[in-house]
Short mmCIF file of C-alpha atoms in Angstrom, two decimals:
data_model
loop_
_atom_site.label_atom_id
_atom_site.label_comp_id
_atom_site.label_asym_id
_atom_site.label_seq_id
_atom_site.Cartn_x
_atom_site.Cartn_y
_atom_site.Cartn_z
CA UNK A 1 -9.91 -13.95 -151.30
CA UNK A 2 -13.70 -13.64 -151.52
CA UNK A 3 -15.47 -15.80 -148.96
CA UNK A 4 -18.13 -18.32 -149.96
CA UNK A 5 -21.56 -17.26 -148.73
CA UNK A 6 -24.53 -19.51 -148.10
CA UNK A 7 -28.13 -18.50 -148.72
CA UNK A 8 -31.27 -20.41 -147.74
CA UNK A 9 -33.93 -20.34 -150.46
CA UNK A 10 -37.40 -21.45 -149.37
CA UNK A 11 -39.54 -22.48 -152.37
CA UNK A 12 -43.20 -23.28 -151.65
CA UNK A 13 -45.25 -25.09 -154.27
CA UNK A 14 -48.83 -26.24 -154.36
CA UNK A 15 -47.88 -29.87 -153.70
CA UNK A 16 -44.58 -29.59 -151.82
CA UNK A 17 -42.08 -27.17 -150.36
CA UNK A 18 -38.32 -27.31 -150.19
CA UNK A 19 -35.38 -25.48 -148.72
CA UNK A 20 -32.31 -25.07 -150.92
CA UNK A 21 -28.86 -24.05 -149.73
CA UNK A 22 -27.11 -21.93 -152.34
CA UNK A 23 -23.37 -21.55 -151.83
CA UNK A 24 -22.00 -18.63 -153.82
CA UNK A 25 -18.30 -18.08 -154.40
CA UNK A 26 -16.06 -16.54 -157.04
CA UNK A 27 -17.57 -17.55 -160.38
CA UNK A 28 -19.55 -20.45 -158.95
CA UNK A 29 -22.94 -21.33 -157.51
CA UNK A 30 -23.62 -24.70 -155.87
CA UNK A 31 -27.18 -25.74 -155.03
CA UNK A 32 -28.21 -28.40 -152.53
CA UNK A 33 -31.71 -29.43 -151.57
CA UNK A 34 -31.48 -29.79 -147.79
CA UNK A 35 -35.13 -30.48 -147.02
CA UNK A 36 -38.36 -31.25 -148.87
CA UNK A 37 -41.77 -31.47 -147.25
CA UNK A 38 -45.32 -32.11 -148.47
CA UNK A 39 -47.94 -29.41 -148.89
CA UNK A 40 -51.25 -31.14 -148.31
CA UNK A 41 -54.43 -29.03 -148.34
CA UNK A 42 -57.14 -30.06 -145.93
CA UNK A 43 -60.88 -30.17 -146.61
CA UNK A 44 -62.90 -29.03 -143.59
CA UNK A 45 -66.68 -28.41 -143.35
CA UNK A 46 -66.31 -24.79 -144.50
CA UNK A 47 -64.15 -25.66 -147.53
CA UNK A 48 -60.60 -26.32 -148.73
CA UNK A 49 -57.79 -24.86 -146.62
CA UNK A 50 -53.99 -24.74 -146.62
CA UNK A 51 -52.20 -26.34 -143.66
CA UNK A 52 -50.00 -23.28 -143.27
CA UNK A 53 -48.70 -24.33 -139.83
CA UNK A 54 -47.29 -27.52 -141.34
CA UNK A 55 -45.65 -25.41 -144.06
CA UNK A 56 -44.06 -23.16 -141.46
CA UNK A 57 -42.82 -26.21 -139.58
CA UNK A 58 -41.25 -27.47 -142.81
CA UNK A 59 -39.51 -24.14 -143.29
CA UNK A 60 -38.05 -24.29 -139.76
CA UNK A 61 -36.90 -27.88 -140.31
CA UNK A 62 -35.26 -26.81 -143.56
CA UNK A 63 -33.42 -23.90 -141.97
CA UNK A 64 -32.18 -26.25 -139.27
CA UNK A 65 -30.92 -28.67 -141.95
CA UNK A 66 -29.27 -25.87 -143.93
CA UNK A 67 -26.95 -24.90 -141.09
CA UNK A 68 -25.53 -21.42 -140.70
CA UNK A 69 -26.62 -19.13 -143.54
CA UNK A 70 -25.97 -15.53 -144.52
CA UNK A 71 -29.54 -14.72 -145.58
CA UNK A 72 -32.97 -16.28 -146.11
CA UNK A 73 -35.56 -15.65 -148.84
CA UNK A 74 -39.01 -17.15 -149.48
CA UNK A 75 -40.99 -17.58 -152.68
CA UNK A 76 -44.26 -19.43 -153.25
CA UNK A 77 -47.43 -19.70 -155.25
CA UNK A 78 -49.60 -16.70 -155.98
CA UNK A 79 -53.02 -15.23 -155.08
CA UNK A 80 -53.64 -16.87 -151.67
CA UNK A 81 -53.30 -15.04 -148.37
CA UNK A 82 -53.74 -15.11 -144.61
CA UNK A 83 -55.74 -12.60 -142.57
CA UNK A 84 -54.39 -11.23 -139.28
CA UNK A 85 -56.30 -9.61 -136.44
CA UNK A 86 -55.29 -6.45 -134.56
CA UNK A 87 -52.83 -8.46 -132.45
CA UNK A 88 -51.14 -9.93 -135.52
CA UNK A 89 -52.64 -13.37 -134.97
CA UNK A 90 -53.77 -15.49 -137.91
CA UNK A 91 -57.54 -15.62 -138.41
CA UNK A 92 -57.96 -19.24 -139.47
CA UNK A 93 -56.13 -21.31 -142.04
CA UNK A 94 -55.75 -19.59 -145.44
CA UNK A 95 -58.36 -20.55 -148.02
CA UNK A 96 -57.08 -22.66 -150.93
CA UNK A 97 -57.43 -21.06 -154.35
CA UNK A 98 -59.27 -24.17 -155.56
CA UNK A 99 -62.01 -23.65 -152.97
CA UNK A 100 -65.48 -23.12 -154.45
CA UNK A 101 -66.12 -19.79 -152.70
CA UNK A 102 -65.29 -17.78 -155.84
CA UNK A 103 -67.87 -19.54 -158.02
CA UNK A 104 -69.87 -16.81 -159.76
CA UNK A 105 -67.95 -13.98 -158.06
CA UNK A 106 -66.26 -12.69 -161.23
CA UNK A 107 -69.62 -11.84 -162.76
CA UNK A 108 -70.47 -9.75 -159.69
CA UNK A 109 -67.18 -7.85 -160.03
CA UNK A 110 -67.73 -7.29 -163.75
CA UNK A 111 -71.13 -5.76 -162.99
CA UNK A 112 -69.20 -2.90 -161.34
CA UNK A 113 -66.04 -2.93 -163.45
CA UNK A 114 -66.46 -4.67 -166.83
CA UNK A 115 -63.89 -7.35 -167.67
CA UNK A 116 -62.30 -5.30 -170.46
CA UNK A 117 -61.89 -2.29 -168.17
CA UNK A 118 -60.49 -4.48 -165.40
CA UNK A 119 -57.85 -5.88 -167.77
CA UNK A 120 -56.93 -2.44 -169.08
CA UNK A 121 -56.31 -1.31 -165.48
CA UNK A 122 -54.42 -4.34 -164.16
CA UNK A 123 -53.31 -6.46 -167.15
CA UNK A 124 -54.16 -9.64 -165.29
CA UNK A 125 -55.75 -12.55 -167.09
CA UNK A 126 -59.07 -13.94 -165.94
CA UNK A 127 -58.77 -16.76 -163.44
CA UNK A 128 -61.63 -17.48 -161.03
CA UNK A 129 -59.26 -17.61 -158.06
CA UNK A 130 -57.51 -14.24 -158.49
CA UNK A 131 -57.08 -12.50 -155.14
CA UNK A 132 -59.57 -9.82 -156.17
CA UNK A 133 -62.33 -12.42 -156.50
CA UNK A 134 -61.28 -14.15 -153.29
CA UNK A 135 -61.44 -10.86 -151.41
CA UNK A 136 -64.83 -10.05 -152.89
CA UNK A 137 -66.10 -13.45 -151.72
CA UNK A 138 -64.66 -12.83 -148.23
CA UNK A 139 -66.04 -9.31 -147.68
CA UNK A 140 -69.30 -10.38 -146.07
CA UNK A 141 -68.07 -13.33 -144.01
CA UNK A 142 -68.19 -13.28 -140.21
CA UNK A 143 -64.38 -13.44 -140.12
CA UNK A 144 -63.57 -10.49 -142.33
CA UNK A 145 -64.55 -7.57 -140.03
CA UNK A 146 -61.84 -8.73 -137.60
CA UNK A 147 -59.10 -8.60 -140.25
CA UNK A 148 -56.59 -5.79 -139.85
CA UNK A 149 -53.91 -7.10 -142.20
CA UNK A 150 -53.71 -9.30 -145.29
CA UNK A 151 -50.42 -11.05 -146.08
CA UNK A 152 -49.78 -13.16 -149.17
CA UNK A 153 -48.42 -16.61 -148.28
CA UNK A 154 -44.66 -15.92 -148.67
CA UNK A 155 -45.11 -12.62 -146.80
CA UNK A 156 -47.01 -14.42 -144.03
CA UNK A 157 -44.18 -16.88 -143.44
CA UNK A 158 -41.64 -14.05 -143.63
CA UNK A 159 -43.66 -12.26 -140.94
CA UNK A 160 -43.57 -15.31 -138.69
CA UNK A 161 -39.81 -15.56 -139.16
CA UNK A 162 -39.05 -11.87 -138.54
CA UNK A 163 -42.06 -10.15 -136.97
CA UNK A 164 -42.06 -7.59 -139.82
CA UNK A 165 -44.86 -7.18 -142.36
CA UNK A 166 -44.60 -6.29 -146.03
CA UNK A 167 -46.15 -7.01 -149.43
CA UNK A 168 -43.59 -8.07 -152.03
CA UNK A 169 -44.32 -6.53 -155.43
CA UNK A 170 -44.02 -9.48 -157.84
CA UNK A 171 -46.57 -11.48 -155.87
CA UNK A 172 -48.75 -8.43 -155.25
CA UNK A 173 -49.08 -8.10 -159.02
CA UNK A 174 -51.10 -11.35 -159.07
CA UNK A 175 -53.81 -9.88 -156.83
CA UNK A 176 -55.40 -7.98 -159.75
CA UNK A 177 -55.08 -4.84 -157.65
CA UNK A 178 -51.75 -3.54 -159.05
CA UNK A 179 -51.39 -1.17 -162.00
CA UNK A 180 -48.52 -2.70 -164.04
CA UNK A 181 -47.69 0.67 -165.61
CA UNK A 182 -47.06 2.46 -162.31
CA UNK A 183 -46.02 -0.69 -160.38
CA UNK A 184 -48.23 0.57 -157.56
CA UNK A 185 -51.73 -0.15 -156.29
CA UNK A 186 -54.68 0.54 -158.60
CA UNK A 187 -56.29 2.85 -156.07
CA UNK A 188 -59.27 3.97 -158.15
CA UNK A 189 -60.16 0.40 -159.09
CA UNK A 190 -59.99 -0.80 -155.50
CA UNK A 191 -62.20 2.07 -154.34
CA UNK A 192 -64.87 1.26 -156.93
CA UNK A 193 -64.91 -2.37 -155.81
CA UNK A 194 -64.94 -1.63 -152.09
CA UNK A 195 -61.51 -3.13 -151.44
CA UNK A 196 -59.61 -1.41 -148.60
CA UNK A 197 -55.96 -1.33 -149.69
CA UNK A 198 -55.07 -0.44 -146.10
CA UNK A 199 -55.35 -4.17 -145.42
CA UNK A 200 -52.09 -4.69 -147.29
CA UNK A 201 -48.72 -4.04 -145.70
CA UNK A 202 -46.41 -1.56 -147.49
CA UNK A 203 -45.03 -2.74 -150.81
CA UNK A 204 -41.53 -4.22 -150.89
CA UNK A 205 -39.24 -4.55 -153.88
CA UNK A 206 -37.19 -7.71 -154.53
CA UNK A 207 -33.91 -7.17 -152.75
CA UNK A 208 -35.37 -5.07 -149.94
CA UNK A 209 -34.55 -6.06 -146.34
CA UNK A 210 -37.42 -7.94 -144.69
CA UNK A 211 -36.05 -8.10 -141.14
CA UNK A 212 -33.93 -10.60 -139.24
CA UNK A 213 -34.82 -13.98 -137.78
CA UNK A 214 -36.54 -13.62 -134.42
CA UNK A 215 -34.68 -14.95 -131.33
CA UNK A 216 -37.24 -17.76 -131.00
CA UNK A 217 -36.57 -18.83 -134.60
CA UNK A 218 -32.80 -18.76 -134.01
CA UNK A 219 -33.25 -20.98 -130.97
CA UNK A 220 -35.47 -23.47 -132.78
CA UNK A 221 -33.25 -23.72 -135.87
CA UNK A 222 -29.89 -23.59 -134.10
CA UNK A 223 -28.72 -20.64 -136.20
CA UNK A 224 -26.53 -17.87 -134.82
CA UNK A 225 -27.90 -14.39 -135.34
CA UNK A 226 -28.29 -11.97 -136.77
CA UNK A 227 -29.59 -13.71 -139.89
CA UNK A 228 -31.22 -11.26 -142.32
CA UNK A 229 -34.29 -12.17 -144.33
CA UNK A 230 -34.46 -10.57 -147.78
CA UNK A 231 -37.49 -9.96 -149.97
CA UNK A 232 -36.96 -11.89 -153.20
CA UNK A 233 -39.21 -12.29 -156.21
CA UNK A 234 -41.69 -13.99 -153.91
CA UNK A 235 -43.95 -15.19 -156.70
CA UNK A 236 -42.14 -18.40 -157.63
CA UNK A 237 -42.38 -17.67 -161.35
CA UNK A 238 -40.66 -14.31 -160.84
CA UNK A 239 -37.73 -16.06 -159.19
CA UNK A 240 -37.67 -18.77 -161.85
CA UNK A 241 -37.65 -16.30 -164.74
CA UNK A 242 -34.89 -14.29 -163.06
CA UNK A 243 -32.78 -17.45 -163.16
CA UNK A 244 -33.26 -18.18 -166.88
CA UNK A 245 -29.69 -18.40 -168.24
CA UNK A 246 -30.44 -16.32 -171.32
CA UNK A 247 -27.60 -14.31 -172.82
CA UNK A 248 -29.82 -11.80 -174.64
CA UNK A 249 -33.12 -10.00 -174.32
CA UNK A 250 -35.11 -12.09 -176.84
CA UNK A 251 -35.95 -15.33 -175.05
CA UNK A 252 -38.99 -17.31 -173.99
CA UNK A 253 -39.44 -19.54 -170.96
CA UNK A 254 -41.58 -22.46 -169.85
CA UNK A 255 -41.87 -23.03 -166.11
CA UNK A 256 -43.45 -26.32 -165.10
CA UNK A 257 -45.03 -27.49 -161.86
CA UNK A 258 -48.63 -27.91 -160.72
CA UNK A 259 -49.19 -25.13 -163.26
CA UNK A 260 -47.11 -24.53 -166.36
CA UNK A 261 -46.35 -21.01 -167.49
CA UNK A 262 -45.09 -20.01 -170.92
CA UNK A 263 -44.16 -16.48 -171.82
CA UNK A 264 -41.72 -13.64 -172.39
CA UNK A 265 -39.99 -11.00 -170.30
CA UNK A 266 -40.92 -7.50 -171.48
CA UNK A 267 -40.11 -3.92 -170.54
CA UNK A 268 -43.78 -2.83 -170.46
CA UNK A 269 -47.20 -4.45 -170.09
CA UNK A 270 -49.46 -5.36 -173.01
CA UNK A 271 -52.97 -4.15 -172.15
CA UNK A 272 -54.77 -4.46 -175.48
CA UNK A 273 -58.15 -6.05 -176.00
CA UNK A 274 -56.47 -8.68 -178.19
CA UNK A 275 -54.22 -9.61 -175.29
CA UNK A 276 -57.20 -9.92 -172.96
CA UNK A 277 -59.10 -12.08 -175.46
CA UNK A 278 -56.11 -14.42 -175.67
CA UNK A 279 -56.05 -14.55 -171.82
CA UNK A 280 -52.42 -13.42 -171.49
CA UNK A 281 -51.38 -11.97 -168.18
CA UNK A 282 -48.96 -9.21 -167.16
CA UNK A 283 -47.18 -9.99 -163.90
CA UNK A 284 -44.33 -7.89 -162.55
CA UNK A 285 -40.79 -9.25 -162.57
CA UNK A 286 -37.42 -8.25 -161.22
CA UNK A 287 -35.57 -5.10 -162.27
CA UNK A 288 -38.62 -3.31 -163.67
CA UNK A 289 -39.64 -6.11 -166.04
CA UNK A 290 -43.04 -7.60 -166.90
CA UNK A 291 -43.67 -11.34 -167.16
CA UNK A 292 -46.05 -11.60 -170.10
CA UNK A 293 -47.35 -15.17 -170.06
CA UNK A 294 -50.12 -17.72 -170.28
CA UNK A 295 -51.06 -20.01 -167.42
CA UNK A 296 -51.42 -23.61 -168.63
CA UNK A 297 -52.52 -26.65 -166.69
CA UNK A 298 -49.30 -28.40 -165.66
CA UNK A 299 -48.84 -31.51 -163.54
CA UNK A 300 -52.09 -31.02 -161.61
CA UNK A 301 -53.98 -33.86 -163.29
CA UNK A 302 -51.08 -36.25 -162.73
CA UNK A 303 -50.70 -35.18 -159.09
CA UNK A 304 -54.39 -35.69 -158.41
CA UNK A 305 -54.45 -39.09 -160.14
CA UNK A 306 -51.45 -40.26 -158.11
CA UNK A 307 -53.18 -39.08 -154.94
CA UNK A 308 -56.41 -40.87 -155.86
CA UNK A 309 -54.64 -44.13 -156.72
CA UNK A 310 -52.88 -44.19 -153.38
CA UNK A 311 -49.24 -44.45 -152.55
CA UNK A 312 -47.64 -45.04 -155.92
CA UNK A 313 -44.07 -45.05 -157.12
CA UNK A 314 -44.11 -42.15 -159.56
CA UNK A 315 -41.16 -43.39 -161.62
CA UNK A 316 -42.76 -46.83 -162.04
CA UNK A 317 -46.09 -45.19 -162.91
CA UNK A 318 -44.48 -43.16 -165.69
CA UNK A 319 -42.69 -46.26 -167.02
CA UNK A 320 -46.02 -48.11 -167.15
CA UNK A 321 -47.70 -45.19 -168.88
CA UNK A 322 -44.98 -45.17 -171.55
CA UNK A 323 -46.00 -48.71 -172.60
CA UNK A 324 -49.60 -47.68 -173.37
CA UNK A 325 -50.39 -46.44 -176.90
CA UNK A 326 -50.35 -42.66 -176.93
CA UNK A 327 -53.29 -40.33 -177.63
CA UNK A 328 -56.02 -42.98 -177.56
CA UNK A 329 -58.14 -40.32 -175.87
CA UNK A 330 -57.58 -36.57 -175.62
CA UNK A 331 -59.10 -34.25 -173.01
CA UNK A 332 -58.68 -30.51 -172.48
CA UNK A 333 -56.55 -30.32 -169.33
CA UNK A 334 -57.50 -26.64 -169.01
CA UNK A 335 -61.21 -27.37 -168.76
CA UNK A 336 -62.69 -25.95 -165.54
CA UNK A 337 -64.12 -29.43 -164.89
CA UNK A 338 -60.62 -30.43 -163.75
CA UNK A 339 -59.91 -27.39 -161.58
CA UNK A 340 -61.16 -28.72 -158.22
CA UNK A 341 -59.38 -31.53 -156.36
CA UNK A 342 -60.79 -35.04 -155.94
CA UNK A 343 -61.96 -37.92 -158.14
CA UNK A 344 -59.59 -36.95 -160.96
CA UNK A 345 -59.37 -40.39 -162.63
CA UNK A 346 -63.18 -40.64 -162.64
CA UNK A 347 -63.57 -37.11 -164.03
CA UNK A 348 -61.10 -37.83 -166.84
CA UNK A 349 -63.00 -41.03 -167.63
CA UNK A 350 -66.29 -39.08 -167.63
CA UNK A 351 -64.83 -36.52 -170.06
CA UNK A 352 -63.74 -39.32 -172.40
CA UNK A 353 -67.11 -41.02 -172.18
CA UNK A 354 -68.99 -37.78 -172.86
CA UNK A 355 -66.85 -37.03 -175.93
CA UNK A 356 -67.23 -40.55 -177.33
CA UNK A 357 -63.59 -41.54 -176.83
CA UNK A 358 -62.14 -44.74 -175.32
CA UNK A 359 -62.55 -44.66 -171.54
CA UNK A 360 -59.38 -45.48 -169.60
CA UNK A 361 -59.60 -48.49 -167.30
CA UNK A 362 -59.17 -48.40 -163.55
CA UNK A 363 -55.68 -48.65 -162.16
CA UNK A 364 -55.29 -51.31 -159.43
CA UNK A 365 -54.53 -49.78 -156.04
CA UNK A 366 -50.96 -50.46 -155.00
CA UNK A 367 -50.27 -52.42 -151.86
CA UNK A 368 -46.66 -51.30 -151.84
CA UNK A 369 -45.26 -48.94 -149.28
CA UNK A 370 -45.32 -45.23 -150.02
CA UNK A 371 -42.58 -44.39 -152.51
CA UNK A 372 -43.32 -41.24 -154.46
CA UNK A 373 -39.97 -40.19 -155.86
CA UNK A 374 -39.00 -36.69 -156.86
CA UNK A 375 -35.79 -35.46 -158.45
CA UNK A 376 -33.37 -34.55 -155.68
CA UNK A 377 -30.52 -32.23 -156.66
CA UNK A 378 -28.44 -33.10 -153.60
CA UNK A 379 -25.18 -33.21 -155.51
CA UNK A 380 -25.54 -30.60 -158.19
CA UNK A 381 -22.29 -29.43 -159.82
CA UNK A 382 -21.10 -25.87 -159.49
CA UNK A 383 -22.56 -23.43 -161.98
CA UNK A 384 -20.91 -20.33 -163.36
CA UNK A 385 -23.59 -17.65 -163.67
CA UNK A 386 -21.44 -14.89 -165.16
CA UNK A 387 -22.78 -13.55 -168.46
CA UNK A 388 -26.21 -15.09 -168.00
CA UNK A 389 -29.60 -13.64 -167.22
CA UNK A 390 -29.47 -15.50 -163.89
CA UNK A 391 -27.09 -12.96 -162.37
CA UNK A 392 -29.56 -10.57 -160.78
CA UNK A 393 -28.91 -7.85 -158.24
CA UNK A 394 -31.11 -9.34 -155.53
CA UNK A 395 -29.46 -9.42 -152.11
CA UNK A 396 -30.57 -12.99 -151.40
CA UNK A 397 -30.45 -15.59 -154.16
CA UNK A 398 -33.75 -17.33 -153.46
CA UNK A 399 -34.21 -17.43 -157.23
CA UNK A 400 -31.15 -19.65 -157.43
CA UNK A 401 -33.27 -22.65 -156.45
CA UNK A 402 -35.36 -22.34 -159.58
CA UNK A 403 -33.27 -24.31 -162.07
CA UNK A 404 -32.86 -27.29 -159.76
CA UNK A 405 -36.26 -28.88 -160.27
CA UNK A 406 -39.60 -27.73 -161.69
CA UNK A 407 -40.75 -25.04 -159.30
CA UNK A 408 -43.64 -23.02 -160.62
CA UNK A 409 -46.43 -24.57 -158.64
CA UNK A 410 -48.48 -21.44 -158.10
#
């Protein structure tokens, strides 16, 4: 009789993280959310930063809650990274992709490599926070000369768990430094732009071993070793798309979180000028695939409004919103005016006022206790993945967490 195995799937989003326990047996998969924790960026004098230590603490708490597991995998949002010094120590909190440091940087990059040529080489859509632009902004900071290694966020937490460094391919493809045709670094492009690819750890494929939990991690979580950590599709969208229960090759997907992503899974990238003009992106997926998609503003405006209004009950807020006449005013959620955090209700009102539409009134600040409620799949029924696109050959089923709740919060 085949034994039931348990996998811990760590899923990090831009507003929260969670640890899922996936129990896999003959013809069945059972998912349980064992821990959820907030992801709250912090504004300091030098800009907006991720509280990555709090995230790591949430991961450890989740592994402790999961109990004994057979493997661990981590996925998360894209483009952001941590810098390590020669001793492997973190050089400051990672910069948030919504930080203003990349303002005007794209134009400087395009002066060396025009936008059309950049797209033809990497297939990545323009976004002001792509890793390439972040790195360009960081090159001449006082911190950067001390950096010996760059790890994307899921790889950074994997390193802290195992002591081993790597760069998982699906997330690396969002840096705008990967050639989607070769599925390797775009060496010539990086050289022209003065980017040292030696900063990156060796590329890993989804399914590759990523080490075992360090003794200190085993002690803190109460797990018995050895517990392997497996590289998964560490860009959360890659894991989500791998879990789409499609029965054929012709399917589309919509992944919703802080960002929403709509697209297709293809066998090869689309690098035409028409594709660039439409701002489609080519990100690498599992099993040699390409995620051809558009990034769309997702729940970001709602999340920021809830944060500005204070501690609101999300379910009650949505019920109240449903009683208001729809489409009295319409704003472009993808406008760059809404990209940065802070003052979101006021900025929406300003956009309505500027466009001559009815201006929404102020919402009274709640005096109730904090009660933001999220869907919690703590008692999900067993699923039978056979015959679906969700049955991938990855060693650890971190992607299995994807269908439980909206996850693509890159």
